[in-house]
């Protein structure tokens, strides 16, 4: 009789090794699938914070200038002087301010016209449905920021109101 019959060799079988590798591959796949969504959400959160910062700067400008809204150049100078370190995704030069005259206020501002790297500030506007801005019911000092956030299927308009 052989001595090896009752004795088992130490180590892993090929099936145990394959099972461990399969489990590791599944974990890696889950992480790789979740990573784009996490980075997209992080960029969207930063866009929201940048929009709040810009609207805060507009509000501060209004307080310092008798309730008037800054034009694009004035807002750029103000942001550069006091807020540039607080913006991370929107370049100051990519922020525009639209202040229509009272007789030319459009009924709505289409968010589809906003590129992903730009933020548009509108006076005489309130946030409407679907991420757009509307002039209906908006007063002189009502201000909104329109920008685009990323989704799993592309982009979606977003509106924040001062």
Short mmCIF file of C-alpha atoms in Angstrom, two decimals:
data_model
loop_
_atom_site.label_atom_id
_atom_site.label_comp_id
_atom_site.label_asym_id
_atom_site.label_seq_id
_atom_site.Cartn_x
_atom_site.Cartn_y
_atom_site.Cartn_z
CA UNK A 1 0.00 0.00 0.00
CA UNK A 2 1.06 3.54 -0.79
CA UNK A 3 1.62 6.11 1.89
CA UNK A 4 0.01 8.90 -0.20
CA UNK A 5 -3.51 7.51 -0.14
CA UNK A 6 -4.67 8.98 3.19
CA UNK A 7 -2.47 12.03 3.08
CA UNK A 8 -3.61 15.23 1.37
CA UNK A 9 -1.19 17.70 -0.18
CA UNK A 10 -1.17 21.24 1.24
CA UNK A 11 -2.22 24.10 -1.13
CA UNK A 12 -5.16 25.29 -3.18
CA UNK A 13 -6.92 23.33 -5.86
CA UNK A 14 -7.33 24.84 -9.30
CA UNK A 15 -11.08 25.34 -8.67
CA UNK A 16 -10.43 27.29 -5.47
CA UNK A 17 -7.94 29.51 -7.30
CA UNK A 18 -10.40 30.15 -10.14
CA UNK A 19 -13.14 31.04 -7.65
CA UNK A 20 -10.92 33.60 -5.91
CA UNK A 21 -9.88 35.13 -9.25
CA UNK A 22 -13.52 35.30 -10.39
CA UNK A 23 -14.55 37.06 -7.17
CA UNK A 24 -11.69 39.56 -7.55
CA UNK A 25 -12.68 40.17 -11.19
CA UNK A 26 -16.30 40.84 -10.15
CA UNK A 27 -15.20 43.37 -7.52
CA UNK A 28 -12.92 45.10 -10.04
CA UNK A 29 -15.74 45.24 -12.60
CA UNK A 30 -18.13 46.81 -10.08
CA UNK A 31 -15.54 49.46 -9.18
CA UNK A 32 -14.79 50.23 -12.82
CA UNK A 33 -18.49 50.58 -13.63
CA UNK A 34 -19.14 52.88 -10.65
CA UNK A 35 -16.12 55.14 -11.20
CA UNK A 36 -17.54 57.21 -14.11
CA UNK A 37 -20.75 57.90 -12.18
CA UNK A 38 -18.77 58.98 -9.11
CA UNK A 39 -16.59 61.38 -11.09
CA UNK A 40 -19.63 62.73 -12.98
CA UNK A 41 -21.45 63.36 -9.69
CA UNK A 42 -18.38 65.07 -8.28
CA UNK A 43 -18.18 67.43 -11.29
CA UNK A 44 -21.93 68.15 -11.06
CA UNK A 45 -21.62 68.99 -7.36
CA UNK A 46 -18.77 71.34 -8.19
CA UNK A 47 -20.84 72.99 -10.96
CA UNK A 48 -23.66 73.54 -8.44
CA UNK A 49 -21.22 75.07 -5.95
CA UNK A 50 -19.69 77.30 -8.64
CA UNK A 51 -23.17 78.51 -9.65
CA UNK A 52 -23.95 79.31 -6.00
CA UNK A 53 -20.67 81.22 -5.76
CA UNK A 54 -21.46 83.27 -8.87
CA UNK A 55 -24.98 84.02 -7.66
CA UNK A 56 -23.51 85.02 -4.30
CA UNK A 57 -21.15 87.40 -6.09
CA UNK A 58 -24.10 88.90 -8.01
CA UNK A 59 -25.95 89.34 -4.73
CA UNK A 60 -22.93 91.00 -3.14
CA UNK A 61 -22.62 93.29 -6.19
CA UNK A 62 -26.30 94.23 -5.83
CA UNK A 63 -25.77 95.15 -2.18
CA UNK A 64 -22.75 97.31 -3.02
CA UNK A 65 -24.29 99.01 -6.09
CA UNK A 66 -27.79 100.11 -5.07
CA UNK A 67 -29.57 97.00 -6.32
CA UNK A 68 -28.17 96.99 -9.85
CA UNK A 69 -27.04 93.80 -11.58
CA UNK A 70 -23.45 93.72 -12.91
CA UNK A 71 -22.83 93.45 -16.63
CA UNK A 72 -20.54 90.68 -17.89
CA UNK A 73 -17.34 92.75 -17.68
CA UNK A 74 -18.11 94.05 -14.19
CA UNK A 75 -18.94 90.54 -12.96
CA UNK A 76 -15.69 89.19 -14.44
CA UNK A 77 -13.69 91.90 -12.62
CA UNK A 78 -15.58 91.31 -9.36
CA UNK A 79 -15.14 87.53 -9.55
CA UNK A 80 -11.45 87.89 -10.41
CA UNK A 81 -10.89 90.23 -7.46
CA UNK A 82 -12.86 88.41 -4.78
CA UNK A 83 -14.04 84.96 -5.88
CA UNK A 84 -11.58 83.44 -8.37
CA UNK A 85 -10.18 80.91 -5.88
CA UNK A 86 -13.71 79.66 -5.17
CA UNK A 87 -14.49 78.65 -8.76
CA UNK A 88 -13.15 75.35 -10.03
CA UNK A 89 -15.06 74.22 -13.12
CA UNK A 90 -16.31 77.42 -14.72
CA UNK A 91 -13.72 79.80 -16.11
CA UNK A 92 -14.55 83.40 -15.25
CA UNK A 93 -14.35 84.32 -18.94
CA UNK A 94 -17.02 81.70 -19.72
CA UNK A 95 -19.60 83.37 -17.46
CA UNK A 96 -22.01 85.75 -19.18
CA UNK A 97 -24.65 88.10 -17.82
CA UNK A 98 -27.77 88.94 -19.78
CA UNK A 99 -29.83 91.90 -18.60
CA UNK A 100 -32.58 92.50 -21.13
CA UNK A 101 -34.42 95.78 -21.31
CA UNK A 102 -37.90 95.73 -19.85
CA UNK A 103 -39.56 95.72 -23.28
CA UNK A 104 -37.44 92.88 -24.69
CA UNK A 105 -37.61 90.27 -21.94
CA UNK A 106 -38.10 86.89 -23.63
CA UNK A 107 -40.74 84.55 -22.20
CA UNK A 108 -38.13 81.87 -21.55
CA UNK A 109 -34.43 81.26 -21.77
CA UNK A 110 -33.67 77.95 -23.48
CA UNK A 111 -31.08 75.97 -21.51
CA UNK A 112 -30.19 73.98 -24.62
CA UNK A 113 -28.17 76.99 -25.76
CA UNK A 114 -25.82 76.69 -22.76
CA UNK A 115 -22.57 74.78 -23.46
CA UNK A 116 -21.30 72.45 -20.72
CA UNK A 117 -18.35 74.67 -19.83
CA UNK A 118 -20.34 77.90 -19.54
CA UNK A 119 -22.58 79.49 -16.97
CA UNK A 120 -25.13 82.10 -18.00
CA UNK A 121 -26.61 84.58 -15.55
CA UNK A 122 -29.97 86.10 -16.44
CA UNK A 123 -31.66 89.07 -14.82
CA UNK A 124 -35.48 89.47 -14.84
CA UNK A 125 -35.84 85.68 -14.64
CA UNK A 126 -36.93 82.85 -12.38
CA UNK A 127 -36.26 79.13 -12.65
CA UNK A 128 -39.01 77.36 -14.55
CA UNK A 129 -39.59 73.73 -15.36
CA UNK A 130 -37.14 71.44 -17.11
CA UNK A 131 -34.08 73.42 -16.07
CA UNK A 132 -35.03 76.54 -18.02
CA UNK A 133 -35.58 80.11 -16.87
CA UNK A 134 -38.67 82.19 -17.45
CA UNK A 135 -39.50 85.87 -17.21
CA UNK A 136 -43.10 85.15 -16.18
CA UNK A 137 -43.63 86.57 -12.71
CA UNK A 138 -40.00 87.66 -12.42
CA UNK A 139 -39.12 91.02 -10.94
CA UNK A 140 -36.26 93.35 -11.74
CA UNK A 141 -33.93 91.87 -9.14
CA UNK A 142 -34.73 88.20 -9.85
CA UNK A 143 -31.55 86.51 -11.09
CA UNK A 144 -30.87 82.94 -12.22
CA UNK A 145 -27.85 80.95 -13.32
CA UNK A 146 -28.30 78.50 -16.20
CA UNK A 147 -25.77 75.74 -16.80
CA UNK A 148 -25.61 72.13 -17.86
CA UNK A 149 -24.95 69.08 -15.69
CA UNK A 150 -23.79 65.69 -16.87
CA UNK A 151 -26.05 62.64 -16.85
CA UNK A 152 -25.49 59.01 -17.72
CA UNK A 153 -27.03 59.71 -21.14
CA UNK A 154 -25.44 63.07 -21.98
CA UNK A 155 -26.28 66.42 -20.42
CA UNK A 156 -29.25 68.05 -18.75
CA UNK A 157 -30.04 71.75 -18.22
CA UNK A 158 -29.99 73.09 -14.71
CA UNK A 159 -31.20 76.37 -13.21
CA UNK A 160 -30.40 78.00 -9.86
CA UNK A 161 -32.17 81.06 -8.60
CA UNK A 162 -30.77 83.87 -6.47
#
